[in-house]
CSV table of C-alpha atoms in Angstrom, one decimal:
chain,number,residue,atom,x,y,z
A,1,MET,CA,337.1,34.6,45.5
A,2,LEU,CA,338.4,36.6,48.4
A,3,CYS,CA,336.0,38.2,50.7
A,4,SER,CA,336.4,41.1,53.2
A,5,PHE,CA,335.4,41.1,56.8
A,6,VAL,CA,334.1,44.7,56.1
A,7,VAL,CA,330.3,44.7,56.2
A,8,LEU,CA,328.7,44.6,52.8
A,9,TYR,CA,325.8,46.6,51.4
A,10,LEU,CA,323.6,44.4,49.4
A,11,LEU,CA,321.3,45.5,46.7
A,12,ILE,CA,318.8,42.7,46.4
A,13,VAL,CA,317.3,42.4,42.9
A,14,LEU,CA,314.2,40.7,41.6
A,15,PRO,CA,314.2,37.0,41.2
A,16,GLU,CA,315.9,35.6,38.1
A,17,PRO,CA,313.7,34.4,35.1
A,18,GLY,CA,312.5,31.0,35.8
A,19,LEU,CA,312.1,31.1,39.5
A,20,GLY,CA,308.4,31.7,39.3
A,21,LYS,CA,306.3,33.1,42.0
A,22,GLN,CA,307.8,34.1,45.3
A,23,PRO,CA,308.7,31.0,47.2
A,24,ASN,CA,307.5,30.0,50.6
A,25,ILE,CA,310.2,29.8,53.3
A,26,LEU,CA,310.2,27.2,56.1
A,27,PHE,CA,313.0,27.8,58.6
A,28,ILE,CA,313.5,25.0,61.2
A,29,LEU,CA,315.7,26.3,64.1
A,30,ALA,CA,316.7,23.6,66.6
A,31,ASP,CA,317.9,24.2,70.1
A,32,ASP,CA,321.4,22.9,71.1
A,33,PHE,CA,321.9,20.3,68.3
A,34,GLY,CA,325.7,19.6,68.0
A,35,TYR,CA,327.5,18.5,65.0
A,36,ASN,CA,327.4,14.9,66.2
A,37,ASP,CA,323.6,15.0,66.9
A,38,VAL,CA,322.4,14.1,63.5
A,39,SER,CA,322.5,10.7,61.6
A,40,TRP,CA,324.7,11.9,58.7
A,41,ASN,CA,327.5,12.6,61.1
A,42,ASN,CA,326.7,9.9,63.7
A,43,GLU,CA,325.0,6.7,62.6
A,44,ASP,CA,323.7,6.0,66.1
A,45,VAL,CA,321.4,9.0,66.0
A,46,PHE,CA,318.0,8.4,64.5
A,47,THR,CA,317.1,11.4,62.4
A,48,PRO,CA,315.8,9.8,59.2
A,49,ASN,CA,313.6,12.7,58.2
A,50,LEU,CA,316.3,15.4,58.4
A,51,GLU,CA,318.8,13.1,56.6
A,52,LYS,CA,316.4,12.5,53.7
A,53,LEU,CA,315.9,16.3,53.3
A,54,GLY,CA,319.6,16.7,53.4
A,55,ARG,CA,320.4,13.9,51.0
A,56,GLU,CA,317.8,15.3,48.5
A,57,GLY,CA,319.1,18.9,49.0
A,58,VAL,CA,322.5,20.2,50.3
A,59,ILE,CA,324.0,19.2,53.7
A,60,LEU,CA,326.2,22.2,54.9
A,61,ASP,CA,329.1,20.4,56.6
A,62,THR,CA,331.1,23.5,57.5
A,63,TYR,CA,328.2,25.6,59.0
A,64,TYR,CA,328.6,28.1,61.8
A,65,ALA,CA,326.2,29.7,64.2
A,66,SER,CA,327.1,31.8,67.3
A,67,THR,CA,328.2,30.6,70.7
A,68,ARG,CA,324.8,31.0,72.3
A,69,CYS,CA,321.1,31.0,71.5
A,70,SER,CA,320.2,34.8,71.5
A,71,PRO,CA,323.2,35.8,69.4
A,72,SER,CA,322.4,33.3,66.8
A,73,ARG,CA,318.8,34.2,66.6
A,74,GLY,CA,319.7,38.0,66.4
A,75,ALA,CA,322.2,37.2,63.7
A,76,LEU,CA,319.6,35.2,61.7
A,77,LEU,CA,316.9,37.8,61.8
A,78,THR,CA,319.2,40.9,61.1
A,79,GLY,CA,321.9,39.4,58.8
A,80,LEU,CA,324.5,41.0,61.1
A,81,TYR,CA,327.2,39.5,63.3
A,82,PRO,CA,326.2,39.7,67.1
A,83,HIS,CA,329.0,42.1,67.8
A,84,ARG,CA,327.2,44.6,65.7
A,85,LEU,CA,324.2,44.2,67.8
A,86,GLY,CA,325.7,44.3,71.3
A,87,ILE,CA,324.5,40.7,72.1
A,88,GLN,CA,327.8,38.9,71.4
A,89,ARG,CA,328.4,38.0,75.1
A,90,GLY,CA,325.5,35.6,75.6
A,91,ASN,CA,321.8,35.0,76.0
A,92,ILE,CA,319.2,37.5,76.8
A,93,GLY,CA,318.2,35.5,79.8
A,94,THR,CA,315.0,35.5,81.8
A,95,PHE,CA,314.5,38.7,83.8
A,96,ARG,CA,317.3,40.5,82.0
A,97,PRO,CA,316.1,44.1,81.1
A,98,THR,CA,317.2,44.1,77.5
A,99,GLY,CA,316.3,43.0,74.0
A,100,LEU,CA,317.3,43.0,70.4
A,101,VAL,CA,318.0,46.5,69.3
A,102,THR,CA,314.9,47.9,67.5
A,103,ASP,CA,316.9,50.1,65.2
A,104,PHE,CA,317.7,47.3,62.9
A,105,LYS,CA,315.1,45.9,60.5
A,106,THR,CA,314.5,42.1,60.8
A,107,PHE,CA,314.1,39.6,58.1
A,108,PRO,CA,310.4,39.1,58.6
A,109,GLU,CA,309.9,42.9,58.6
A,110,ILE,CA,311.4,43.1,55.3
A,111,LEU,CA,309.4,40.2,54.0
A,112,GLN,CA,306.2,41.7,55.2
A,113,ALA,CA,306.9,44.8,53.1
A,114,ALA,CA,307.3,42.4,50.1
A,115,GLY,CA,303.9,40.9,50.6
A,116,TYR,CA,304.7,37.8,52.8
A,117,THR,CA,302.8,36.8,55.8
A,118,THR,CA,305.4,35.9,58.5
A,119,HIS,CA,304.9,33.4,61.5
A,120,LEU,CA,307.0,32.3,64.3
A,121,VAL,CA,306.3,29.1,66.3
A,122,GLY,CA,308.2,28.1,69.4
A,123,ARG,CA,311.0,30.0,71.0
A,124,TRP,CA,311.7,33.7,70.7
A,125,HIS,CA,314.5,34.5,73.2
A,126,LEU,CA,315.4,37.9,71.9
A,127,GLY,CA,313.9,40.0,74.7
A,128,TYR,CA,310.5,40.6,76.2
A,129,CYS,CA,310.9,43.0,79.1
A,130,HIS,CA,309.5,45.9,76.9
A,131,PRO,CA,306.6,45.5,74.4
A,132,SER,CA,308.9,46.9,71.6
A,133,TYR,CA,311.1,43.8,71.8
A,134,LEU,CA,308.2,41.3,71.3
A,135,PRO,CA,308.1,39.2,68.0
A,136,THR,CA,304.8,40.7,67.0
A,137,ARG,CA,306.6,44.1,67.0
A,138,ARG,CA,309.6,42.8,65.2
A,139,GLY,CA,307.9,41.7,62.0
A,140,PHE,CA,306.0,38.5,62.7
A,141,THR,CA,302.3,38.5,61.7
A,142,THR,CA,301.5,35.7,64.2
A,143,PHE,CA,303.3,34.3,67.1
A,144,PHE,CA,302.6,31.1,69.1
A,145,GLY,CA,305.4,30.3,71.5
A,146,GLN,CA,307.5,31.4,74.3
A,147,PHE,CA,309.1,34.8,75.0
A,148,SER,CA,312.0,33.6,77.1
A,149,GLN,CA,314.4,30.7,77.8
A,150,GLN,CA,313.6,27.2,78.5
A,151,THR,CA,310.6,26.0,80.6
A,152,ASP,CA,309.3,22.6,81.4
A,153,HIS,CA,308.5,20.9,78.1
A,154,TYR,CA,305.1,19.8,79.3
A,155,SER,CA,303.8,22.6,81.7
A,156,ARG,CA,305.5,25.7,80.1
A,157,ILE,CA,306.6,26.7,83.7
A,158,TYR,CA,309.9,28.2,84.4
A,159,LEU,CA,311.0,27.7,87.9
A,160,GLU,CA,314.4,28.7,89.2
A,161,ASN,CA,313.6,29.0,92.9
A,162,GLU,CA,310.7,29.7,95.2
A,163,GLU,CA,311.8,33.2,95.9
A,164,ILE,CA,311.5,34.2,92.2
A,165,GLY,CA,308.3,32.1,91.8
A,166,GLU,CA,307.0,29.9,89.0
A,167,GLY,CA,306.6,31.7,85.6
A,168,TYR,CA,304.2,30.4,83.0
A,169,ASP,CA,305.4,31.2,79.5
A,170,LEU,CA,303.2,30.6,76.4
A,171,ARG,CA,301.6,33.3,74.2
A,172,ARG,CA,299.4,33.5,71.2
A,173,GLY,CA,300.3,36.9,69.8
A,174,GLU,CA,300.9,38.9,72.9
A,175,ASN,CA,298.1,37.2,75.0
A,176,ILE,CA,298.6,34.4,77.5
A,177,SER,CA,297.6,31.1,76.1
A,178,TYR,CA,296.9,27.8,77.8
A,179,GLU,CA,296.4,25.7,74.7
A,180,GLY,CA,297.9,22.3,74.6
A,181,ALA,CA,298.0,21.9,78.3
A,182,GLY,CA,300.4,19.0,79.2
A,183,LYS,CA,301.3,18.4,75.7
A,184,TYR,CA,305.0,17.9,74.9
A,185,SER,CA,306.6,21.0,73.5
A,186,THR,CA,307.9,19.5,70.2
A,187,HIS,CA,304.4,18.2,69.5
A,188,LEU,CA,302.9,21.5,70.5
A,189,TRP,CA,305.1,23.4,68.0
A,190,ARG,CA,304.6,20.7,65.3
A,191,ASP,CA,300.8,20.8,65.6
A,192,GLU,CA,300.8,24.6,65.4
A,193,ALA,CA,303.0,24.6,62.3
A,194,GLN,CA,300.8,22.1,60.7
A,195,SER,CA,297.6,24.0,61.6
A,196,LEU,CA,299.0,27.1,59.9
A,197,ILE,CA,299.9,25.2,56.8
A,198,GLU,CA,296.5,23.6,56.6
A,199,GLY,CA,294.9,27.0,56.8
A,200,TRP,CA,296.7,28.3,53.7
A,201,ASN,CA,295.5,27.9,50.3
A,202,SER,CA,298.1,26.4,48.0
A,203,SER,CA,296.7,28.4,45.0
A,204,ASN,CA,296.8,31.7,46.9
A,205,SER,CA,299.4,34.1,45.6
A,206,THR,CA,300.4,35.2,49.1
A,207,PRO,CA,303.7,33.7,50.1
A,208,TRP,CA,304.6,32.9,53.6
A,209,PHE,CA,307.6,32.7,55.9
A,210,LEU,CA,307.3,30.2,58.8
A,211,GLN,CA,310.0,30.0,61.4
A,212,VAL,CA,309.6,26.8,63.7
A,213,SER,CA,312.0,27.3,66.6
A,214,PHE,CA,311.9,24.0,68.5
A,215,THR,CA,312.8,24.2,72.3
A,216,ALA,CA,314.3,20.9,72.1
A,217,ALA,CA,316.8,19.5,72.5
A,218,GLY,CA,317.5,22.1,75.3
A,219,ALA,CA,317.2,21.3,79.0
A,220,PRO,CA,315.3,20.2,81.0
A,221,TYR,CA,315.9,16.9,79.4
A,222,GLN,CA,312.3,15.5,78.9
A,223,VAL,CA,310.8,13.4,76.2
A,224,PRO,CA,308.0,10.8,75.8
A,225,GLU,CA,309.3,7.3,76.4
A,226,SER,CA,308.5,6.2,72.8
A,227,TYR,CA,311.4,8.3,71.6
A,228,VAL,CA,314.0,6.9,73.9
A,229,LYS,CA,313.3,3.1,73.5
A,230,ARG,CA,315.8,2.7,70.7
A,231,TYR,CA,318.4,4.4,72.6
A,232,LYS,CA,318.1,2.1,75.6
A,233,LYS,CA,319.2,-1.0,73.7
A,234,ARG,CA,322.6,-2.6,74.3
A,235,ARG,CA,324.5,-0.8,71.6
A,236,PHE,CA,323.8,2.5,73.4
A,237,ARG,CA,324.7,1.2,77.0
A,238,ASN,CA,327.8,3.7,77.2
A,239,LEU,CA,325.3,6.7,76.9
A,240,SER,CA,324.5,8.5,80.1
A,241,GLU,CA,320.9,8.7,81.1
A,242,GLU,CA,321.0,12.5,80.2
A,243,ASP,CA,322.4,11.8,76.7
A,244,THR,CA,319.9,9.0,76.2
A,245,ILE,CA,317.0,11.3,76.9
A,246,ARG,CA,318.6,14.1,74.9
A,247,TYR,CA,319.0,11.8,71.8
A,248,GLY,CA,315.2,10.9,72.2
A,249,MET,CA,314.5,14.6,72.2
A,250,ILE,CA,316.4,15.0,68.9
A,251,SER,CA,314.5,12.1,67.4
A,252,ALA,CA,311.3,13.7,68.5
A,253,VAL,CA,312.2,16.9,66.6
A,254,ASP,CA,313.2,14.9,63.5
A,255,SER,CA,309.8,13.1,63.7
A,256,ALA,CA,308.0,16.5,63.9
A,257,VAL,CA,309.9,17.9,60.9
A,258,GLY,CA,308.8,14.8,59.0
A,259,ASP,CA,305.1,15.4,59.9
A,260,ILE,CA,305.4,19.1,58.8
A,261,VAL,CA,306.9,18.3,55.5
A,262,LYS,CA,304.3,15.7,55.0
A,263,THR,CA,301.6,18.3,55.5
A,264,LEU,CA,303.3,20.6,53.1
A,265,LYS,CA,303.3,17.9,50.4
A,266,GLN,CA,299.5,17.1,51.1
A,267,ARG,CA,298.8,20.7,50.6
A,268,ASN,CA,300.7,20.8,47.3
A,269,MET,CA,303.0,23.5,48.8
A,270,PHE,CA,306.3,21.8,49.0
A,271,GLU,CA,307.3,22.3,45.4
A,272,ASN,CA,307.4,26.1,46.0
A,273,THR,CA,309.0,26.0,49.5
A,274,VAL,CA,312.5,26.5,50.5
A,275,LEU,CA,313.2,24.6,53.8
A,276,VAL,CA,316.3,25.3,55.9
A,277,PHE,CA,317.3,23.4,59.1
A,278,SER,CA,319.9,24.9,61.5
A,279,SER,CA,321.0,24.5,65.0
A,280,ASP,CA,321.6,27.7,67.1
A,281,ASN,CA,324.8,26.5,68.8
A,282,GLY,CA,326.6,23.5,70.1
A,283,VAL,CA,325.6,21.3,73.1
A,284,GLY,CA,326.4,22.2,76.6
A,285,GLY,CA,328.2,18.8,77.1
A,286,ASP,CA,330.9,17.2,74.8
A,287,VAL,CA,329.3,14.0,73.3
A,288,GLY,CA,327.0,15.9,70.9
A,289,ASN,CA,329.8,18.2,69.6
A,290,LEU,CA,332.3,15.4,68.7
A,291,PRO,CA,334.7,15.1,67.0
A,292,PHE,CA,335.2,18.8,67.7
A,293,ARG,CA,336.6,20.4,71.0
A,294,GLY,CA,334.4,22.5,73.3
A,295,SER,CA,330.9,23.2,74.1
A,296,ARG,CA,328.1,25.7,73.8
A,297,GLY,CA,329.3,29.2,74.9
A,298,THR,CA,332.8,28.7,73.8
A,299,LEU,CA,334.8,29.7,70.7
A,300,TRP,CA,336.0,26.1,70.1
A,301,GLU,CA,334.6,24.5,67.0
A,302,GLY,CA,332.3,22.3,69.1
A,303,GLY,CA,330.4,25.4,70.5
A,304,VAL,CA,329.7,26.9,67.0
A,305,ARG,CA,330.1,24.4,64.2
A,306,VAL,CA,326.6,22.9,63.9
A,307,PRO,CA,324.4,20.7,61.7
A,308,ALA,CA,322.5,22.5,58.9
A,309,LEU,CA,320.9,21.8,55.5
A,310,VAL,CA,318.8,23.4,52.8
A,311,SER,CA,316.3,21.4,50.8
A,312,SER,CA,313.9,22.4,48.1
A,313,PRO,CA,312.7,21.4,44.6
A,314,LEU,CA,313.6,24.9,43.6
A,315,LEU,CA,317.3,24.0,43.8
A,316,ASN,CA,316.7,22.0,40.6
A,317,LEU,CA,319.4,19.4,41.7
A,318,ASP,CA,319.7,16.2,39.9
A,319,GLU,CA,320.8,14.6,43.3
A,320,GLY,CA,321.6,16.1,46.7
A,321,TYR,CA,325.2,16.5,48.0
A,322,THR,CA,327.3,17.7,50.8
A,323,THR,CA,329.3,20.8,50.6
A,324,ARG,CA,332.2,21.8,52.8
A,325,SER,CA,332.2,25.4,51.8
A,326,MET,CA,332.1,27.7,54.8
A,327,VAL,CA,328.6,29.0,55.7
A,328,HIS,CA,327.5,31.4,58.5
A,329,ILE,CA,324.0,31.8,59.9
A,330,THR,CA,324.0,35.4,58.7
A,331,ASP,CA,324.1,34.0,55.0
A,332,TRP,CA,320.4,33.1,55.1
A,333,PHE,CA,319.4,36.9,55.4
A,334,PRO,CA,320.7,37.8,51.8
A,335,THR,CA,320.1,34.4,50.4
A,336,LEU,CA,316.4,34.1,51.3
A,337,LEU,CA,315.7,37.8,50.6
A,338,LYS,CA,317.0,37.4,47.1
A,339,LEU,CA,314.8,34.4,46.6
A,340,ALA,CA,311.8,36.5,47.9
A,341,GLY,CA,312.5,39.0,45.2
A,342,VAL,CA,313.0,41.9,47.7
A,343,SER,CA,314.4,45.1,46.3
A,344,SER,CA,316.1,46.9,49.2
A,345,ASP,CA,319.5,48.3,50.3
A,346,VAL,CA,320.3,46.0,53.2
A,347,GLN,CA,323.4,46.1,55.5
A,348,THR,CA,324.5,42.5,56.0
A,349,ASP,CA,327.4,40.4,57.0
A,350,GLY,CA,326.0,37.5,55.0
A,351,PHE,CA,326.5,36.3,51.5
A,352,ASN,CA,323.9,35.0,49.0
A,353,ILE,CA,324.8,31.3,48.6
A,354,TRP,CA,321.8,30.1,46.4
A,355,GLU,CA,323.4,30.1,43.0
A,356,ALA,CA,326.5,28.5,44.4
A,357,LEU,CA,324.2,25.8,45.9
A,358,GLN,CA,322.6,25.2,42.6
A,359,GLN,CA,325.8,25.0,40.6
A,360,ARG,CA,327.8,23.0,43.3
A,361,GLU,CA,330.4,25.8,43.4
A,362,GLU,CA,332.5,27.1,46.1
A,363,PHE,CA,330.9,30.0,48.1
A,364,SER,CA,332.2,33.4,48.1
A,365,ARG,CA,332.7,33.4,51.9
A,366,ASN,CA,336.2,32.4,53.0
A,367,SER,CA,336.3,34.2,56.3
A,368,LEU,CA,334.1,34.8,59.2
A,369,VAL,CA,333.9,36.3,62.7
A,370,TYR,CA,333.3,33.8,65.6
A,371,SER,CA,332.8,36.7,68.1
A,372,LEU,CA,334.4,40.1,69.1
A,373,ASP,CA,333.9,41.1,72.7
A,374,GLN,CA,335.8,43.1,75.2
A,375,ASP,CA,334.6,43.7,78.9
A,376,ASP,CA,334.1,47.4,79.4
A,377,LYS,CA,334.8,47.0,83.1
A,378,SER,CA,338.1,45.0,83.1
A,379,GLY,CA,339.4,45.1,79.5
A,380,HIS,CA,339.1,41.3,79.4
A,381,LEU,CA,338.7,40.4,75.7
A,382,GLN,CA,337.8,37.5,73.5
A,383,HIS,CA,338.1,37.9,69.8
A,384,GLY,CA,337.9,35.1,67.3
A,385,ILE,CA,338.0,35.0,63.5
A,386,ARG,CA,338.7,32.6,60.7
A,387,GLU,CA,340.3,33.3,57.3
A,388,LYS,CA,340.3,30.3,54.9
A,389,ASN,CA,341.7,27.4,57.0
A,390,ILE,CA,343.3,29.5,59.7
A,391,LYS,CA,341.5,30.1,63.0
A,392,PHE,CA,342.8,32.8,65.4
A,393,VAL,CA,341.5,33.5,69.0
A,394,TRP,CA,342.9,36.4,70.9
A,395,GLY,CA,342.0,35.9,74.5
A,396,ASN,CA,340.3,32.9,76.2
A,397,PRO,CA,338.5,30.5,73.8
A,398,ASP,CA,336.3,29.2,76.7
A,399,LYS,CA,333.2,30.9,78.0
A,400,PHE,CA,333.6,34.7,78.3
A,401,GLU,CA,333.6,35.9,81.8
A,402,VAL,CA,333.4,39.6,82.9
A,403,ASN,CA,335.4,41.3,85.6
A,404,LYS,CA,338.4,39.0,84.9
A,405,ARG,CA,341.9,40.5,84.8
A,406,PHE,CA,343.0,41.1,81.3
A,407,LYS,CA,345.3,38.4,80.1
A,408,LYS,CA,347.8,40.1,77.7
A,409,ASP,CA,349.1,38.3,74.7
A,410,VAL,CA,347.0,35.1,74.9
A,411,TYR,CA,346.7,33.7,71.5
A,412,HIS,CA,345.4,30.5,69.8
A,413,LEU,CA,346.1,29.7,66.2
A,414,PHE,CA,344.9,26.5,64.4
A,415,ASP,CA,345.1,25.2,60.9
A,416,LEU,CA,341.6,23.7,60.7
A,417,GLU,CA,342.2,21.8,57.5
A,418,LYS,CA,345.0,19.8,59.1
A,419,ASP,CA,343.7,20.0,62.7
A,420,PRO,CA,339.9,20.5,62.8
A,421,THR,CA,339.7,19.3,66.4
A,422,GLU,CA,342.1,22.1,67.5
A,423,THR,CA,344.7,19.9,69.3
A,424,GLU,CA,347.8,21.9,68.4
A,425,ASN,CA,348.2,25.6,69.1
A,426,LEU,CA,350.5,27.0,66.4
A,427,ALA,CA,350.7,30.6,67.8
A,428,SER,CA,354.3,30.2,69.1
A,429,GLN,CA,355.5,28.6,65.8
A,430,TYR,CA,354.1,31.4,63.5
A,431,PRO,CA,354.5,34.7,65.2
A,432,GLU,CA,354.3,36.6,61.9
A,433,LEU,CA,350.9,35.0,61.1
A,434,VAL,CA,349.8,35.8,64.7
A,435,GLU,CA,350.7,39.5,64.1
A,436,LYS,CA,348.8,39.5,60.8
A,437,MET,CA,345.6,38.1,62.3
A,438,LYS,CA,345.9,40.6,65.2
A,439,GLU,CA,346.0,43.4,62.7
A,440,LYS,CA,342.7,42.1,61.1
A,441,VAL,CA,341.1,41.9,64.4
A,442,LYS,CA,342.2,45.5,65.2
A,443,THR,CA,340.4,46.5,62.1
A,444,LEU,CA,337.3,44.6,62.8
A,445,VAL,CA,336.9,45.8,66.4
A,446,LYS,CA,336.2,49.3,65.1
A,447,ASP,CA,332.7,48.1,64.3
A,448,VAL,CA,332.1,46.4,67.7
A,449,LYS,CA,329.2,47.7,69.7
A,450,PRO,CA,329.6,47.4,73.5
A,451,ALA,CA,327.8,44.2,74.7
A,452,PHE,CA,324.9,44.9,77.0
A,453,GLN,CA,324.3,41.9,79.4
A,454,PRO,CA,322.8,43.5,82.6
A,455,ASN,CA,322.0,41.7,85.8
A,456,ARG,CA,318.5,40.4,86.2
A,457,TYR,CA,315.8,42.8,87.4
A,458,SER,CA,313.5,41.6,90.3
A,459,LEU,CA,310.8,43.7,88.5
A,460,GLY,CA,310.5,40.9,86.0
A,461,TYR,CA,310.0,38.1,88.6
A,462,PRO,CA,306.8,36.2,88.0
A,463,LYS,CA,305.7,36.5,91.5
A,464,TYR,CA,305.1,40.1,90.8
A,465,HIS,CA,303.1,39.3,87.6
A,466,ASP,CA,300.6,36.7,88.7
A,467,GLY,CA,302.9,33.8,88.0
A,468,VAL,CA,303.4,34.7,84.3
A,469,ILE,CA,306.5,35.6,82.3
A,470,SER,CA,305.3,39.2,81.4
A,471,THR,CA,306.4,42.3,79.5
A,472,GLY,CA,306.3,45.9,80.4
A,473,TRP,CA,308.8,46.2,83.4
A,474,CYS,CA,312.0,47.7,81.7
A,475,GLU,CA,312.9,50.7,79.6
A,476,THR,CA,314.2,50.4,76.1
A,477,ASP,CA,316.7,52.2,73.9
A,478,TRP,CA,319.6,51.2,76.1
A,479,TRP,CA,321.9,51.3,73.0
A,480,LYS,CA,321.4,55.2,72.7
A,481,ILE,CA,323.4,55.5,75.9
A,482,LEU,CA,325.9,52.6,75.6
A,483,TRP,CA,326.9,53.3,72.0
A,484,ARG,CA,326.9,57.1,72.3
A,485,SER,CA,330.6,57.3,72.4
A,486,LEU,CA,330.8,55.5,69.0
A,487,ASN,CA,328.9,58.3,67.2
C-alpha cells in the first residue's frame, strides 16, 4: 500500500478482542549503536541476550532513527518527525537554552491518562534549562538519570574545561542524587530498572511503561575490564583500542538487558510485556556502521539505519523472523498506543505496525523523511527523503553546518535496493526522477518548523550552580517567536 508523506491523524481504538489486559511496555534505547554493532549483523560482536530476544521476536533490519540523539528521542516521544519539532538540526547540548516543545503531548503523558505509570531510567537529553522541559514535567511518573549529554560513566561528572567547571549530573525526580557513587553507568541503570520491576506486583492491574535509556555506548569510552577481555583476543587484533572498549560497552548493555528480562520473568511479568530495543543513531566512527556509508550526524545510511527489534509473547509467533520492511522510530508511537488501548486523536508521522508484525506482512510505510532543514541565516539546506527504494538528498548529505554558502542544485540519488552502500550517485542519469523528488520535498517543507539550536549560555555553566548541571536559567516558549511567521 502506498503511503503519503502528509502527516496522519490517527484515531486509536481499544485493543482487539483477545489481547487481554493492557500490556506493560519496556523500551530499551541504546546510545550510538550502529548497524554493525549487534551479533546478528556482525558475528564478532557479543550480544547474545539481544539476539535471543530478536530471534524469538522480530528483528527490524531496515529500521531508521534520526541523525542525532535529541531528534530521535523527540521523535520517539511525540511520534513526529524532528522537523515538525524544530530539533532536526542536532542535539540539545549541554548549556543550550532550549528543550522539546511543550505544546506537543508526549507518549508517556498519553499513557498516564490511560492509567499507566511511566518511568524513565538513564538519559533524557531533551532539554533541562527550564523546569517545564524536565522529564517529570513531560509525562514520566518517576525519573532516575541524567538531564543532559554524556558524563563520565563512573563519576557522573561532565567536564569540558576548567573555565566552565565540572558539572555533576544525576537526578532522582528533580532532586540531585548521589546514589551508586562510582558504579558503572550501565550497571546503575540496570539496577534501577530491576528495582522498579521488583517493586511492582505482577497481579496488579496497573500497567507500566519503562524506558531504559542507556548512556552506553556513547563516549567517553569506558567499561569494566571483564567486558573487553574477549575483544582483546587475537581474532580482534585489528580493532583499535577505542573500538575494543566500545564493543565492551555494547556487551555490557547486552548483559544488562539480559538481567532486566530475567527479573521480568522471575516476577511473572514477561508474558504481558512488549519489549522494544532501538538505537538512537549511528556511531561517530565508521566501523560500527558497516557496511553502510557515513556516521552519526549525517544523512548517509550509516548515520540513521540502526539495529532494532521487538520481542513479546503477545506477538503470538510460532517462531521469530527478520523483516526488511521499512520502519521509522516514529512508528512506535501509534503502535504502542494502540496496544495500550488508548482512545485519542493523535497527530503522528508513524504507522501502527503491530498487526503486520504478527502476520509477517509488509508494512504500510514505504516512504520516510530522513531530515528537512534549512539555515535561516544563509539559506544552506539539507533535505533527505526516501520513497520505496529511492533515496534523495538535496544539499549536503554530511553533517549540517550553519552559515555556509548555499550550494545550488546539489543532489544525490540512490537506488538502495541495488546500492545500499550509496556508492553511485544517479542524479545526473535520471534528471526527471530528481525533479519528481524535488517536488515532493517542496511539498514537505511547508510543514518544516525553523530549527532552534542556539549557542550555549554561560548562565548554565556548573561553576555558577555549585558544580551541578541545573535547571532554571533560561526562558521557555521560544517557538512562539520562531514559528510566528508560520501562523
